[in-house]
CSV table of C-alpha atoms in Angstrom, one decimal:
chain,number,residue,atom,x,y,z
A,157,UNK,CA,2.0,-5.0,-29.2
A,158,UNK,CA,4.7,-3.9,-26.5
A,159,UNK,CA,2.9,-4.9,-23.6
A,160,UNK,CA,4.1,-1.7,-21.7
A,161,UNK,CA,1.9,0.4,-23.3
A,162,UNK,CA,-0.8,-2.3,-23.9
A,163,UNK,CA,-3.5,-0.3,-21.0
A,164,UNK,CA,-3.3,3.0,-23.0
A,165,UNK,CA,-4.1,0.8,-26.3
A,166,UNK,CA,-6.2,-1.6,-26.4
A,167,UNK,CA,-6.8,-1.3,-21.8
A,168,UNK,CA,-8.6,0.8,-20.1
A,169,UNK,CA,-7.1,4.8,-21.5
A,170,UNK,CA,-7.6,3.1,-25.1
A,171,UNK,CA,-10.1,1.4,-27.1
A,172,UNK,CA,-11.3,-1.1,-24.6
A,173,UNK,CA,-11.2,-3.8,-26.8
A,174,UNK,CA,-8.8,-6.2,-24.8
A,175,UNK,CA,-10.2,-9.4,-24.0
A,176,UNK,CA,-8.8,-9.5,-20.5
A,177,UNK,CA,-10.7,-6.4,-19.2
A,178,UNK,CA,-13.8,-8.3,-18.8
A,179,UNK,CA,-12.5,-10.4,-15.5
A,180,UNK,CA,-10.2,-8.4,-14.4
A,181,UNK,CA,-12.1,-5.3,-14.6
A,182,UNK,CA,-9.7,-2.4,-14.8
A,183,UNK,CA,-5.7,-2.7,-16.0
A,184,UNK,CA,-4.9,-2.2,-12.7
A,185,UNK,CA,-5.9,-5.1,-11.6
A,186,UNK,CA,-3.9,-7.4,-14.8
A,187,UNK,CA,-1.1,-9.6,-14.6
A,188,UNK,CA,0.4,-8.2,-17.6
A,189,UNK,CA,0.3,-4.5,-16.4
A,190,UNK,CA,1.9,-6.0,-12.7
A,191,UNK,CA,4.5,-7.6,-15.4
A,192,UNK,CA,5.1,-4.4,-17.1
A,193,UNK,CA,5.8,-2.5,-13.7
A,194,UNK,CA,8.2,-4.9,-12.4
A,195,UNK,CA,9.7,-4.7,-15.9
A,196,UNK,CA,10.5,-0.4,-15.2
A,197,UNK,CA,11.4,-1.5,-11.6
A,198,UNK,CA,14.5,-4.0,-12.5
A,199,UNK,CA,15.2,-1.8,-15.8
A,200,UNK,CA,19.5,-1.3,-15.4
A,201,UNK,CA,20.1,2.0,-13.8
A,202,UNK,CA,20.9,5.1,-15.6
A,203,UNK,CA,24.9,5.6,-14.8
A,204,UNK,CA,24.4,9.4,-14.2
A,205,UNK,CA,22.0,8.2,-11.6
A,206,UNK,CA,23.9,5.7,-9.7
A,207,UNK,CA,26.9,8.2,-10.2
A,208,UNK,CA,24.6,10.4,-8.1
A,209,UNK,CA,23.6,8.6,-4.9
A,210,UNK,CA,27.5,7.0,-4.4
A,211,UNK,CA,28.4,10.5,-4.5
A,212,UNK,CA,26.0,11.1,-1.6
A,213,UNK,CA,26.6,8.0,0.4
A,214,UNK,CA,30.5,8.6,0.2
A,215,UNK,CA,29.5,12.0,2.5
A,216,UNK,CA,29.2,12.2,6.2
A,217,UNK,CA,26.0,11.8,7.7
A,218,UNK,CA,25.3,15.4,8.1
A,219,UNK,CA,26.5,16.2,4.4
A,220,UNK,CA,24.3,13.5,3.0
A,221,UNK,CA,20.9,15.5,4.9
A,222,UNK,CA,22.3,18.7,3.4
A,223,UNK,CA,22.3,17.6,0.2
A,224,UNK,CA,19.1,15.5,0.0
A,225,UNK,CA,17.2,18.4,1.1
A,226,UNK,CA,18.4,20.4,-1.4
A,227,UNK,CA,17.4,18.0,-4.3
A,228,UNK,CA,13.9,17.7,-2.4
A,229,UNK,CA,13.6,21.5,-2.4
A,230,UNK,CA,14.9,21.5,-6.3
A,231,UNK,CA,11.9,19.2,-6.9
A,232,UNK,CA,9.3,20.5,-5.3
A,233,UNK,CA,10.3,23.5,-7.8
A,234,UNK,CA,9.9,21.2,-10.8
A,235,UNK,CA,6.3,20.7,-9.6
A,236,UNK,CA,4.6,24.2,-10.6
A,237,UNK,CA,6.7,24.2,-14.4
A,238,UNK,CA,6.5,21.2,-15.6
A,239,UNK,CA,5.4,18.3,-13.3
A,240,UNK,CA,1.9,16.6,-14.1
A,241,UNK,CA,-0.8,15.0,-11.4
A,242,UNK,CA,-2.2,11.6,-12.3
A,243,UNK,CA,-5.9,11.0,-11.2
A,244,UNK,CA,-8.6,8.2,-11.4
A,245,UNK,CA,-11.6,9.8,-12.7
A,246,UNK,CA,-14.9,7.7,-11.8
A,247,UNK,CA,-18.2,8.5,-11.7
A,248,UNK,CA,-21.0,8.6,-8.0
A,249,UNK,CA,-24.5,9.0,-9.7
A,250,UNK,CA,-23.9,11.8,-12.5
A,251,UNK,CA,-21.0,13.5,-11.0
A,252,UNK,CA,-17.4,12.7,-11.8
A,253,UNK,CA,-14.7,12.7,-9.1
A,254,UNK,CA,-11.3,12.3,-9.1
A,255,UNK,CA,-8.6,10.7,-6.2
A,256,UNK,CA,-4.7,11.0,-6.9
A,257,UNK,CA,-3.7,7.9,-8.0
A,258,UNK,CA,-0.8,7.3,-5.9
A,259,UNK,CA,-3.9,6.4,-2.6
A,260,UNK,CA,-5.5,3.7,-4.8
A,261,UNK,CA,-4.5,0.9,-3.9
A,262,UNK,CA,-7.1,-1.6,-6.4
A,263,UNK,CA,-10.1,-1.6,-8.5
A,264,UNK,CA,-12.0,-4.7,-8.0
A,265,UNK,CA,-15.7,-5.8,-9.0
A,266,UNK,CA,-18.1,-5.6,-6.4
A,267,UNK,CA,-18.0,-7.7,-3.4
A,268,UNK,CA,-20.6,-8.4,-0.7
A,269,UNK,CA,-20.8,-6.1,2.1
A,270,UNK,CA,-21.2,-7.8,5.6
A,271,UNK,CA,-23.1,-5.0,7.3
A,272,UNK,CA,-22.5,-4.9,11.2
A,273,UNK,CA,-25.3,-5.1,14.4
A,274,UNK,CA,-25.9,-1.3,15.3
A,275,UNK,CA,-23.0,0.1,13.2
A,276,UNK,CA,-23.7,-0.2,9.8
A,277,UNK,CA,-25.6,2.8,8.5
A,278,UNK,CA,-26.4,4.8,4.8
A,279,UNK,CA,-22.9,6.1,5.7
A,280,UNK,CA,-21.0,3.6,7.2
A,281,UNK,CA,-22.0,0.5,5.4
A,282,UNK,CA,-19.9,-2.4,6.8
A,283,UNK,CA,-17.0,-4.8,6.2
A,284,UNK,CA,-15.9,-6.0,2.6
A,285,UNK,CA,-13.4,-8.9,2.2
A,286,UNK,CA,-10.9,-7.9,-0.7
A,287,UNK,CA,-8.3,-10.9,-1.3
A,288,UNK,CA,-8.6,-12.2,1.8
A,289,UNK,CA,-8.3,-8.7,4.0
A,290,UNK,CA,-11.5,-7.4,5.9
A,291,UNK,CA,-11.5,-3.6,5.1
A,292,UNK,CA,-13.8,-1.1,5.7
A,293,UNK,CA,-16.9,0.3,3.6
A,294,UNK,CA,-18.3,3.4,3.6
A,295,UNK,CA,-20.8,5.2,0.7
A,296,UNK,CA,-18.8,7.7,-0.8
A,297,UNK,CA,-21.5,9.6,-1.6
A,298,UNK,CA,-23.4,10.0,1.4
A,299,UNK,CA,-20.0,11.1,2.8
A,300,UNK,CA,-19.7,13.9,0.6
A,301,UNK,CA,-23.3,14.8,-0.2
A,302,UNK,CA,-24.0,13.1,-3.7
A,303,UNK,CA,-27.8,13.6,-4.2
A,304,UNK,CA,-28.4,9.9,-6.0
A,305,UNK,CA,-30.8,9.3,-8.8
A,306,UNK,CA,-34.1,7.7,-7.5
A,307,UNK,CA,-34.1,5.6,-10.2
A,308,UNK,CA,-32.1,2.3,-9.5
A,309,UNK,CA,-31.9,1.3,-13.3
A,310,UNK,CA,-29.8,4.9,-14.0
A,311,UNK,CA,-26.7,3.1,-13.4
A,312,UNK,CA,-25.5,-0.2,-15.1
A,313,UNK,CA,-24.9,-2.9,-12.8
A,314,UNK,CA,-21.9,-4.1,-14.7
A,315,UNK,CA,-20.2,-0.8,-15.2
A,316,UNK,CA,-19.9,-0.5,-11.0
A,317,UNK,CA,-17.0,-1.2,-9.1
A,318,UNK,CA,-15.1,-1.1,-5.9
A,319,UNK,CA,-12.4,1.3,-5.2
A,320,UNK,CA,-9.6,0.2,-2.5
A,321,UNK,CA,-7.9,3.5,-1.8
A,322,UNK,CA,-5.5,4.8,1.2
A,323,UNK,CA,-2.3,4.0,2.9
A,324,UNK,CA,-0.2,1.8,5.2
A,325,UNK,CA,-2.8,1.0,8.1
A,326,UNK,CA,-5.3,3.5,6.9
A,327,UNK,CA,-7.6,1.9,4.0
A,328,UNK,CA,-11.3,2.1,3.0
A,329,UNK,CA,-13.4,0.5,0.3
A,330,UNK,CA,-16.3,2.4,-1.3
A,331,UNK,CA,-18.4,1.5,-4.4
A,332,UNK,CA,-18.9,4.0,-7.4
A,333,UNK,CA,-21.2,3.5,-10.5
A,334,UNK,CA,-18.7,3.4,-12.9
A,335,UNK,CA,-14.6,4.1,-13.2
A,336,UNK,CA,-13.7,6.0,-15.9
A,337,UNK,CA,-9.8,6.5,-16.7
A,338,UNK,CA,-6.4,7.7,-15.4
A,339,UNK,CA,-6.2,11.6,-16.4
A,340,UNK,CA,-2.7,13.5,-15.8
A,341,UNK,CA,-2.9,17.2,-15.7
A,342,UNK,CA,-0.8,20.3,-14.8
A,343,UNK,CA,-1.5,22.1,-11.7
A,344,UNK,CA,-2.3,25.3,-13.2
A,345,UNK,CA,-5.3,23.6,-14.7
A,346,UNK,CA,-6.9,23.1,-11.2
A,347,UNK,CA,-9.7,25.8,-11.1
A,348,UNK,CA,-11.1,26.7,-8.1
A,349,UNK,CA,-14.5,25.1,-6.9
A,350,UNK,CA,-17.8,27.1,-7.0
A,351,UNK,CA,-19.1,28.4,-3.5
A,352,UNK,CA,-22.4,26.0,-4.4
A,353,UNK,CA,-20.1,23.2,-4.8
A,354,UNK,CA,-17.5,23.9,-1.8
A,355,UNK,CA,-20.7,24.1,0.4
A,356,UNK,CA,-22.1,20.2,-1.6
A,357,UNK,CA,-19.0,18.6,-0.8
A,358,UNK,CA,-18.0,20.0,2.5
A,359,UNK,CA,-15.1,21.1,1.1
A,360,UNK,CA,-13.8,17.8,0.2
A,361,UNK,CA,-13.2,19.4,-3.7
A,362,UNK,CA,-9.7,20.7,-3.8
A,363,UNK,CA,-10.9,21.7,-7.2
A,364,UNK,CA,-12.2,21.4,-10.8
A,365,UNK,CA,-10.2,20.1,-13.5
A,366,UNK,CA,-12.0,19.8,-16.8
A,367,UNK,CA,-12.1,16.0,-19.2
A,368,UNK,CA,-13.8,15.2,-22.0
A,369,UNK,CA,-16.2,18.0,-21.8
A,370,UNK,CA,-17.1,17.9,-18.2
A,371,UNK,CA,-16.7,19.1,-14.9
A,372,UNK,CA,-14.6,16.8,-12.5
A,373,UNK,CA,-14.4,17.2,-8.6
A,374,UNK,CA,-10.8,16.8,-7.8
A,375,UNK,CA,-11.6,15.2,-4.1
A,376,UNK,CA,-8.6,16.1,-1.0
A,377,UNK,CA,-7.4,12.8,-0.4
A,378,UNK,CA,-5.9,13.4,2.8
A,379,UNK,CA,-8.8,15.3,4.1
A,380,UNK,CA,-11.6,12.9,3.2
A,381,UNK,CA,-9.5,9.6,4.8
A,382,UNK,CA,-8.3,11.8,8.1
A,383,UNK,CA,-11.9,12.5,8.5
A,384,UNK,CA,-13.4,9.4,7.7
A,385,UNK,CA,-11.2,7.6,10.2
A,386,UNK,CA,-12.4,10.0,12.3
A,387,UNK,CA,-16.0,10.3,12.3
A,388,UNK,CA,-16.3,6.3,11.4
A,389,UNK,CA,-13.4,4.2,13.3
């Protein structure tokens, strides 16, 4: 089996049955799918490509701006024709939510959470060490207004994870009952969120998208970790 496409096989988008997703606990987390990245990274470089940028780096300074704002303008086109979004769909009670993939950072098992004298709180709930780094924890879905089943058996134990998500200097840790899948969709199929919803969430769903049958929360990345460094930090 080519191991590029090993995660949408036998990983975590295809049958489940490889042996490996049992300690690491999504593909994301697996050597072989870190191999298979590097692999795309160091792949030779398309000659029409590198034909591209020496033609750009041979121009002035000025010329260069010009035309690299015109290919960003060109592909910010490309994103309502053809252009799909990739999100991690996981599950907070019995709602599913999604978060672009390109803020999460690592799916890891559960980890103790060190709570902290007259901080930690049902919202804020304390510090988690993930490979070695002290981050941040903080319940998703008191955050956002999840109402939780009472009944603590309703969500396996070892179906729940921890999801790393955010960028450069800004980074939190929350756990979820259960991570689902990557799903890549068009931007036309983002439907807008009920009122009853919008007023749930406070109006942390950009929108709905639709998988396997169910309704999906698309979250607002940028909104929910501007405001949680905000209300928590």
């Amino acid at each position: 089996m080519n191991a590029e496409y090993c995660w949408s096989e036998i990983g975590i988008e295809g049958d489940r049955s490889c042996d490996r997703l049992e300690s690491v606990g999504h593909c994301i987390n697996c050597p072989v799918y870190h191999e298979a990245g590097r692999g795309l990274l160091n792949r030779e470089i398309p000659l029409d490509y590198l034909q591209e940028w020496t033609e750009i780096l041979a121009q002035p300074p000025e010329a260069q701006m010009g035309t690299l704002s015109t290919a960003v303008k060109q592909d910010s086109l490309k994103i309502g024709q053809g252009t799909t979004l990739s999100a991690m769909v996981f599950r907070l009670g019995s709602e599913r939510f999604a978060l672009p993939v390109s803020i999460l950072q690592e799916i890891t098992r559960p980890v103790p959470i060190h709570t902290l004298p007259h901080r930690s709180d049902d919202l804020f709930l304390g510090l988690v060490n993930i490979r070695g780094e002290i981050l941040p924890c903080a319940s998703l879905s008191q955050f956002i207004g999840v109402e939780m089943p009472i009944d603590p058996t309703y969500s396996r134990i070892n179906l729940r994870r921890m999801m790393v998500i955010g960028q450069q200097e800004s980074r939190w840790v929350f756990p979820v009952d259960e991570v689902h899948r990557v799903y890549r969709f068009h931007p036309d199929e983002l439907q807008k969120p009920p009122v009853v919803i919008a007023k749930a969430h406070q109006s942390y769903t950009r929108g709905i998208i639709d998988w396997q049958d169910k309704k999906v929360n698309y979250l607002d990345a940028d909104h929910l970790l501007n405001t949680l460094d905000r209300r928590l930090l």
